[in-house]
XYZ file of N, CA and C in Angstrom:
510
model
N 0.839 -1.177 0.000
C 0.000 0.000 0.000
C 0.892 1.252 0.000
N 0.672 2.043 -1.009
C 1.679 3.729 -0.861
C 0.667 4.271 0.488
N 1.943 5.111 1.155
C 1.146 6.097 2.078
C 2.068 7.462 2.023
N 1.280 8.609 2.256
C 1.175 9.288 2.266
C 1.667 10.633 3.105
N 2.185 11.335 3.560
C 1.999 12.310 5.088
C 2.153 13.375 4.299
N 1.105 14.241 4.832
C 0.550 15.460 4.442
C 1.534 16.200 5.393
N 2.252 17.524 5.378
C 2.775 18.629 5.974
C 2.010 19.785 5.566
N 1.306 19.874 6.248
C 0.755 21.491 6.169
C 0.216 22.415 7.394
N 0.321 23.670 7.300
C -0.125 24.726 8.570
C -1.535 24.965 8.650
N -1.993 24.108 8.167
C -3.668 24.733 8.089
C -3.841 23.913 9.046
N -5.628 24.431 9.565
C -6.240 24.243 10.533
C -7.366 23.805 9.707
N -7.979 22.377 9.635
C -8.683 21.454 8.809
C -9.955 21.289 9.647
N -9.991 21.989 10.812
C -11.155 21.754 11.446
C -12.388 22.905 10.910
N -11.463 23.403 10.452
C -12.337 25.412 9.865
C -13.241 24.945 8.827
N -12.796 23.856 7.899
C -13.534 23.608 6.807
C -13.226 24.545 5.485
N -13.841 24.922 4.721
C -13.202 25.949 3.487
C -12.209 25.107 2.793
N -11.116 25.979 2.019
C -10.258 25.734 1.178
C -8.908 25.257 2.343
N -9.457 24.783 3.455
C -8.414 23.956 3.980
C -8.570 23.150 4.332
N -9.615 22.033 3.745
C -9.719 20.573 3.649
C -9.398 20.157 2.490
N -9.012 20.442 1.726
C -8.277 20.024 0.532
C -7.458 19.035 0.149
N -6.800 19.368 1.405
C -5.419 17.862 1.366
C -6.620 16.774 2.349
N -7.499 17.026 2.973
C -8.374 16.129 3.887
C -9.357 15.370 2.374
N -9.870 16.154 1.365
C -10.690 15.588 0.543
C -9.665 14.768 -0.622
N -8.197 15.043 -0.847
C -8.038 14.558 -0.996
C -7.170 13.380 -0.573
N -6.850 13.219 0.339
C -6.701 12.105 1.438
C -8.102 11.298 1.407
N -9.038 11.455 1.381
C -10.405 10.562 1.375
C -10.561 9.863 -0.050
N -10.017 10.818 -1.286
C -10.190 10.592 -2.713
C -9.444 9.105 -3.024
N -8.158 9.388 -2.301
C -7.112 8.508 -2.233
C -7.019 7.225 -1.540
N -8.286 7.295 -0.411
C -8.572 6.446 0.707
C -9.249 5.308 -0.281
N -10.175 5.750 -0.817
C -10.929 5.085 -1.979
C -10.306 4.314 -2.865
N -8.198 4.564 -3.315
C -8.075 3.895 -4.265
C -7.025 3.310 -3.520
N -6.978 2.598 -2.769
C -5.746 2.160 -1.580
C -4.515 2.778 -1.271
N -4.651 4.689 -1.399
C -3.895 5.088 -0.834
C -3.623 5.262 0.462
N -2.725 4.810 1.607
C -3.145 5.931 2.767
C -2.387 7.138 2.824
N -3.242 7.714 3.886
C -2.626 8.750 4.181
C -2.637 9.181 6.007
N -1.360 10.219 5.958
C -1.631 10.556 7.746
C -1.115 12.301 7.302
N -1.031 12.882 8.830
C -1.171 14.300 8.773
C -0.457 15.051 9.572
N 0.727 15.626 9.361
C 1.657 16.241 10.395
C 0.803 18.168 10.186
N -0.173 17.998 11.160
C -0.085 19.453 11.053
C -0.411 20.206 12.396
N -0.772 21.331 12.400
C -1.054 22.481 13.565
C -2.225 21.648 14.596
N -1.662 21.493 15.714
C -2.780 20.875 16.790
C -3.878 21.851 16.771
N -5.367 21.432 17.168
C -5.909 22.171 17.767
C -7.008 21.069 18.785
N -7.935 21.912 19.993
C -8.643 21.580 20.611
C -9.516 19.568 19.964
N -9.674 20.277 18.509
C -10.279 19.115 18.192
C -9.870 18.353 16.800
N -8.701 18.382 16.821
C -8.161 18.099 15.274
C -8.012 16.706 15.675
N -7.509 15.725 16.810
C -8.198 14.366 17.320
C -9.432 13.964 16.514
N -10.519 14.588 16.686
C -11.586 13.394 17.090
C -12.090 13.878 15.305
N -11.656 15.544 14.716
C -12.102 15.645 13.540
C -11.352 14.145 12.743
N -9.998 14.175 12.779
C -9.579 13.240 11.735
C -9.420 11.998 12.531
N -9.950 11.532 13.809
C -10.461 10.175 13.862
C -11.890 10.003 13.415
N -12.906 10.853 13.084
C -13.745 10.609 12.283
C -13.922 10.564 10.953
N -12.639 10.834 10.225
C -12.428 10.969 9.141
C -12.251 9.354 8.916
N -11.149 9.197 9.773
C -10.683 7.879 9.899
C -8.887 7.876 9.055
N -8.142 9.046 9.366
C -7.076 9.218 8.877
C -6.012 9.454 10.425
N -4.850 8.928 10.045
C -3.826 8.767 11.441
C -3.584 10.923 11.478
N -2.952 10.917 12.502
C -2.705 12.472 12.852
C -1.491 12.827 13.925
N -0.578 13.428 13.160
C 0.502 13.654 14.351
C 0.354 15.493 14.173
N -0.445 15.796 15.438
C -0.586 16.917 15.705
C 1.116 17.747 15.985
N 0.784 18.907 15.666
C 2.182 19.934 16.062
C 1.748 21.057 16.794
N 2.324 21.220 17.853
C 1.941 22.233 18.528
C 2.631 23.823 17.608
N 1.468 24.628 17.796
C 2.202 26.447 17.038
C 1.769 26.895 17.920
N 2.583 28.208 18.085
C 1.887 29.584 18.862
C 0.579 30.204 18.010
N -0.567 30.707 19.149
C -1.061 31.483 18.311
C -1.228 32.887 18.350
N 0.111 33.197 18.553
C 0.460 34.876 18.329
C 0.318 35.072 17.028
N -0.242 36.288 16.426
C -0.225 36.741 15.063
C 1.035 37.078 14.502
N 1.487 35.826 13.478
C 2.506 36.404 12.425
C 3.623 35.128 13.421
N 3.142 33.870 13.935
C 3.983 32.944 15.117
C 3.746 32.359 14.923
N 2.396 31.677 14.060
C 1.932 30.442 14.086
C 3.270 29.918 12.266
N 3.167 30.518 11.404
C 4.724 29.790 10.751
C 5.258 29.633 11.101
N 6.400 30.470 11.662
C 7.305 30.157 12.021
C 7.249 29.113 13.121
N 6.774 28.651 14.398
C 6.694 27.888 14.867
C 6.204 26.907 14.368
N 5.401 26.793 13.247
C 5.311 25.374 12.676
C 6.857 24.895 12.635
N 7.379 25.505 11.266
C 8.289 25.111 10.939
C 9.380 24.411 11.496
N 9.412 25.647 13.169
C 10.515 25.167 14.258
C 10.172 23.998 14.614
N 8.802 23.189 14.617
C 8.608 22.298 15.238
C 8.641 21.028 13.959
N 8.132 21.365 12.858
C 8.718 20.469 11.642
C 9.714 20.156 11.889
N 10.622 21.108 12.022
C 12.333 20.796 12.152
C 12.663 19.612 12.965
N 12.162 20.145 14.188
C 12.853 19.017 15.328
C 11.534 18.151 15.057
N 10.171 17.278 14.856
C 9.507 16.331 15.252
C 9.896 15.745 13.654
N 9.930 16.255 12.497
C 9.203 15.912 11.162
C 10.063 14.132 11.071
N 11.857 14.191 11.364
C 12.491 13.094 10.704
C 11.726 11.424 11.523
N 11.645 11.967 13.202
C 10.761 11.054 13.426
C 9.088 10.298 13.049
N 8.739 11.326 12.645
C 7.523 11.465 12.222
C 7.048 10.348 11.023
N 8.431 10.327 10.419
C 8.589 9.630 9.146
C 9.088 8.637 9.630
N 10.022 8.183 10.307
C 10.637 7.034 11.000
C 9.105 6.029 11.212
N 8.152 6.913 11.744
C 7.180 6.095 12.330
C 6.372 5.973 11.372
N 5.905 6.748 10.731
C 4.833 6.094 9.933
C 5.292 5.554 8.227
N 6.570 5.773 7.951
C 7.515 5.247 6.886
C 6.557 5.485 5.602
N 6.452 6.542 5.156
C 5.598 6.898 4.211
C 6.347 6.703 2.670
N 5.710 6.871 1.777
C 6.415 6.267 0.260
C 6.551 7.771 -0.715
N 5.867 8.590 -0.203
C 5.128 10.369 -0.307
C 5.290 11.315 0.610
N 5.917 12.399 0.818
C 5.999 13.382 2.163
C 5.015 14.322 0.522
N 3.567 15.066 1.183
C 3.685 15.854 0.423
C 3.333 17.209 1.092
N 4.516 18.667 0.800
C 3.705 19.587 1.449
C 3.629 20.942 1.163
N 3.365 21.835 1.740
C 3.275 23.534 1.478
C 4.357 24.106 1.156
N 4.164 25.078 0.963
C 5.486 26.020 0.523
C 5.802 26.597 2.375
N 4.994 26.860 3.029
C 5.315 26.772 4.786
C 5.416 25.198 5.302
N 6.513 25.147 5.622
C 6.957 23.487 5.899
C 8.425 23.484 4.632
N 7.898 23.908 3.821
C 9.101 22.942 2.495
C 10.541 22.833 2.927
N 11.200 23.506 3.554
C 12.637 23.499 3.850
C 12.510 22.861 5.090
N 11.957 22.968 6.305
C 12.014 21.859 7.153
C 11.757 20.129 6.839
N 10.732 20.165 6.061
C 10.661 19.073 5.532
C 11.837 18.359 4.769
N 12.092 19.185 3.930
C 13.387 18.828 2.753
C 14.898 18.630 3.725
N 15.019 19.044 4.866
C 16.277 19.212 5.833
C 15.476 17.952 6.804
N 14.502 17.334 6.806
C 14.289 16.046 7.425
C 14.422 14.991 6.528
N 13.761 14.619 5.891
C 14.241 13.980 4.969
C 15.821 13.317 4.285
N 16.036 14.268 4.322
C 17.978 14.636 4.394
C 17.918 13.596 5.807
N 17.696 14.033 6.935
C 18.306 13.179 7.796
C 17.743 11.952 7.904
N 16.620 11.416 7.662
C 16.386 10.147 7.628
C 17.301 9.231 6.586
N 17.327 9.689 5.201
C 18.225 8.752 4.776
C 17.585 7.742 4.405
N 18.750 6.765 3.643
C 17.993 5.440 3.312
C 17.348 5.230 2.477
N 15.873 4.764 2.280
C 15.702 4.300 1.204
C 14.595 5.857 0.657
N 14.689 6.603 -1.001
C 13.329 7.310 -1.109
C 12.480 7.748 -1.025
N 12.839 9.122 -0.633
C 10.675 9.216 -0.626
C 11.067 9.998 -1.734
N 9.647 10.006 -1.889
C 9.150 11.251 -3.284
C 8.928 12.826 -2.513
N 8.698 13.644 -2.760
C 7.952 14.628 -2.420
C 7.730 15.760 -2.809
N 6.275 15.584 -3.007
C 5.176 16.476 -3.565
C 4.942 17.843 -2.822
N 5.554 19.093 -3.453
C 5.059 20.487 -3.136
C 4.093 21.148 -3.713
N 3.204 21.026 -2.850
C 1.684 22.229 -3.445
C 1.839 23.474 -2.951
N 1.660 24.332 -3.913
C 2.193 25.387 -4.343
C 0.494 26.321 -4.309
N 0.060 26.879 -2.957
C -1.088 27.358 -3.070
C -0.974 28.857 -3.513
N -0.645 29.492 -3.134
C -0.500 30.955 -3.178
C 0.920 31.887 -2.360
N 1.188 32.690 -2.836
C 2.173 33.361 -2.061
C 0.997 34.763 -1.293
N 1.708 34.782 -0.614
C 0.794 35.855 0.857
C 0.772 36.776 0.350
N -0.550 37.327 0.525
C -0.939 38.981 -0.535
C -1.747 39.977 0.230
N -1.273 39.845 1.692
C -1.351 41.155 2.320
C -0.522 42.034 2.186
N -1.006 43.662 2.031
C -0.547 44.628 1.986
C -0.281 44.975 3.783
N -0.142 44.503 4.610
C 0.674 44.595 6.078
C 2.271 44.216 6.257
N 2.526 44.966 7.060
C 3.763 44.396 7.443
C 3.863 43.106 7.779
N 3.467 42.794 8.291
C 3.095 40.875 8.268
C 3.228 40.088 6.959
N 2.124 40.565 6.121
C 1.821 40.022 5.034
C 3.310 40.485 4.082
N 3.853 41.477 4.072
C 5.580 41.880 3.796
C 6.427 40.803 4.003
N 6.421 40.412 5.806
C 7.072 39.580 5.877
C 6.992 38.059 5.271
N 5.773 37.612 5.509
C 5.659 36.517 5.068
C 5.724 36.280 3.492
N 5.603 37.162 2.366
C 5.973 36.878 0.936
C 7.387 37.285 0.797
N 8.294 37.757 2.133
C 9.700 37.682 2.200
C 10.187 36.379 2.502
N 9.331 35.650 3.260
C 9.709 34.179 3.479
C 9.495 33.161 2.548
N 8.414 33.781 2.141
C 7.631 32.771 1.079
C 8.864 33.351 -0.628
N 8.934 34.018 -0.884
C 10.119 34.124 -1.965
C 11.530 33.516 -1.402
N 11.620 33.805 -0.093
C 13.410 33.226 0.327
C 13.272 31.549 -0.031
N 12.249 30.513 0.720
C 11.474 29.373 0.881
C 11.968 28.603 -0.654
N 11.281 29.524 -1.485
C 11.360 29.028 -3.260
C 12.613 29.299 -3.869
N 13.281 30.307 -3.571
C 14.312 30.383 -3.974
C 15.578 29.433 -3.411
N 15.509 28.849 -2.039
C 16.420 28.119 -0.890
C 15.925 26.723 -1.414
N 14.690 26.512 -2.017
C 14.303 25.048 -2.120
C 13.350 24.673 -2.637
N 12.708 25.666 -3.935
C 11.923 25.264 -5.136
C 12.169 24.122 -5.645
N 13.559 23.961 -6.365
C 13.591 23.290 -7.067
C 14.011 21.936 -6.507
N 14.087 21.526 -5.214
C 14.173 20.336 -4.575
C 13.227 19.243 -4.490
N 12.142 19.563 -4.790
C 10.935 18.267 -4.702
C 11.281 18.143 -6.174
N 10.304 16.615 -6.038
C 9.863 15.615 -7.242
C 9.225 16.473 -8.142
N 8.012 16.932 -7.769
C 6.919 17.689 -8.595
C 6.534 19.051 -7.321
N 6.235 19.905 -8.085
C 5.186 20.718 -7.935
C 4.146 20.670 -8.314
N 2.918 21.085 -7.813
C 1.814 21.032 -8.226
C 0.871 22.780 -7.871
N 0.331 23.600 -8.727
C 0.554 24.807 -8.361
C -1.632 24.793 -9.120
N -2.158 25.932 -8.364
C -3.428 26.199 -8.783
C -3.791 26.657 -9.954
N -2.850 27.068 -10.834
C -3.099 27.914 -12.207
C -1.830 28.091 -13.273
N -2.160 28.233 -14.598
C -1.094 28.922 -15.300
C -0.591 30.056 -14.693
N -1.356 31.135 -14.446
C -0.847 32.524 -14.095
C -0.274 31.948 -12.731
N -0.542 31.519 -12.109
C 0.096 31.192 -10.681
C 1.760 30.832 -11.057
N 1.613 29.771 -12.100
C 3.439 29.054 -12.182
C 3.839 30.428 -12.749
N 3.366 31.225 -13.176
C 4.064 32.327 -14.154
C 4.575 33.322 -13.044
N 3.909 33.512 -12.132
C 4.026 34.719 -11.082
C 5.344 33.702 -9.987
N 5.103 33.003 -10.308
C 6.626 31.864 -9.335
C 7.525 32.094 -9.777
N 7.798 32.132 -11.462
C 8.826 31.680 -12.389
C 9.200 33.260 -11.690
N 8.409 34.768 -12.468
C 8.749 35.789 -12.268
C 9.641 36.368 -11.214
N 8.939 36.119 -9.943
C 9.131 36.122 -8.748
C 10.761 35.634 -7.976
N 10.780 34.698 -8.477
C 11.773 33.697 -8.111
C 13.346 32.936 -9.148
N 12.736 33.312 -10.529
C 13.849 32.956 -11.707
C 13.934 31.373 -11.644
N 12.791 30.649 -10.700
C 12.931 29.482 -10.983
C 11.727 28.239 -11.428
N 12.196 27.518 -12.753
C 11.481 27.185 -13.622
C 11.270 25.899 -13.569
């Protein structure tokens, strides 16, 4: 059976355009993929994806505004190589928040392959200082380690075009 581990910062309990990797984790459930889920703990992200019926290694983030990335990441860093140790997945696939922690775990596990799949949702398009910072991270991110996964997978033509622009990398 291939399996799967999702890396992403979303909060899947909200519903919206951040069940995505959850619908398709179910899509996949259907054709003997599995899948499990390294992402942001919350109050009820347990019992949501034990009703899903998908495994879940919660990560603790701050939820100070403009803390919850970066503390993902810090915590990708140090939990992610075990993470994989344990559930020995055939697929790491994840965000452009996560991608270099992920890609620097991986590295340390070693051994035999994984693949891994970067979805490529959007770069941050607040006009705040926040939103500044974070498409400063999100350009450093692509430029430090675009071109390191298997595939990308991105929402649009104009989207890969505004990457290529952005970043000089193709």
């Amino acid at each position: 059976m291939v399996k799967i581990l999702h890396v992403s910062p979303l909060d899947y309990t909200k519903g919206g355009h951040s069940r995505a990797h959850t619908d398709l984790a179910l899509l996949l459930k259907k054709n003997g993929i599995e899948s499990a889920f390294a992402v942001p703990y919350t109050d009820d992200l347990g019992d949501y994806m034990d009703d899903l019926g998908i495994q879940c290694y919660p990560i603790k983030t701050s939820s100070l505004p403009g803390l919850a990335t970066i503390s993902f990441e810090w915590q990708i860093k140090k939990r992610l190589s075990q993470i994989i140790e344990n559930y020995n997945p055939d697929i790491v696939l994840t965000e452009t928040v996560g991608l270099g922690p992920t890609i620097e775990s991986i590295k340390k596990v070693g051994g035999r392959k994984l693949r891994l799949l970067h979805w490529e949702k959007s770069p941050p398009t607040e006009a705040s200082i926040l939103g500044k910072l974070q498409y400063f991270h999100w350009r450093r991110t692509w430029k430090r380690y675009g071109s390191a996964p298997d595939c990308t997978m991105f929402q649009s033509k104009p989207h890969i075009g505004h990457v290529i622009d952005e970043t000089g990398i193709s």
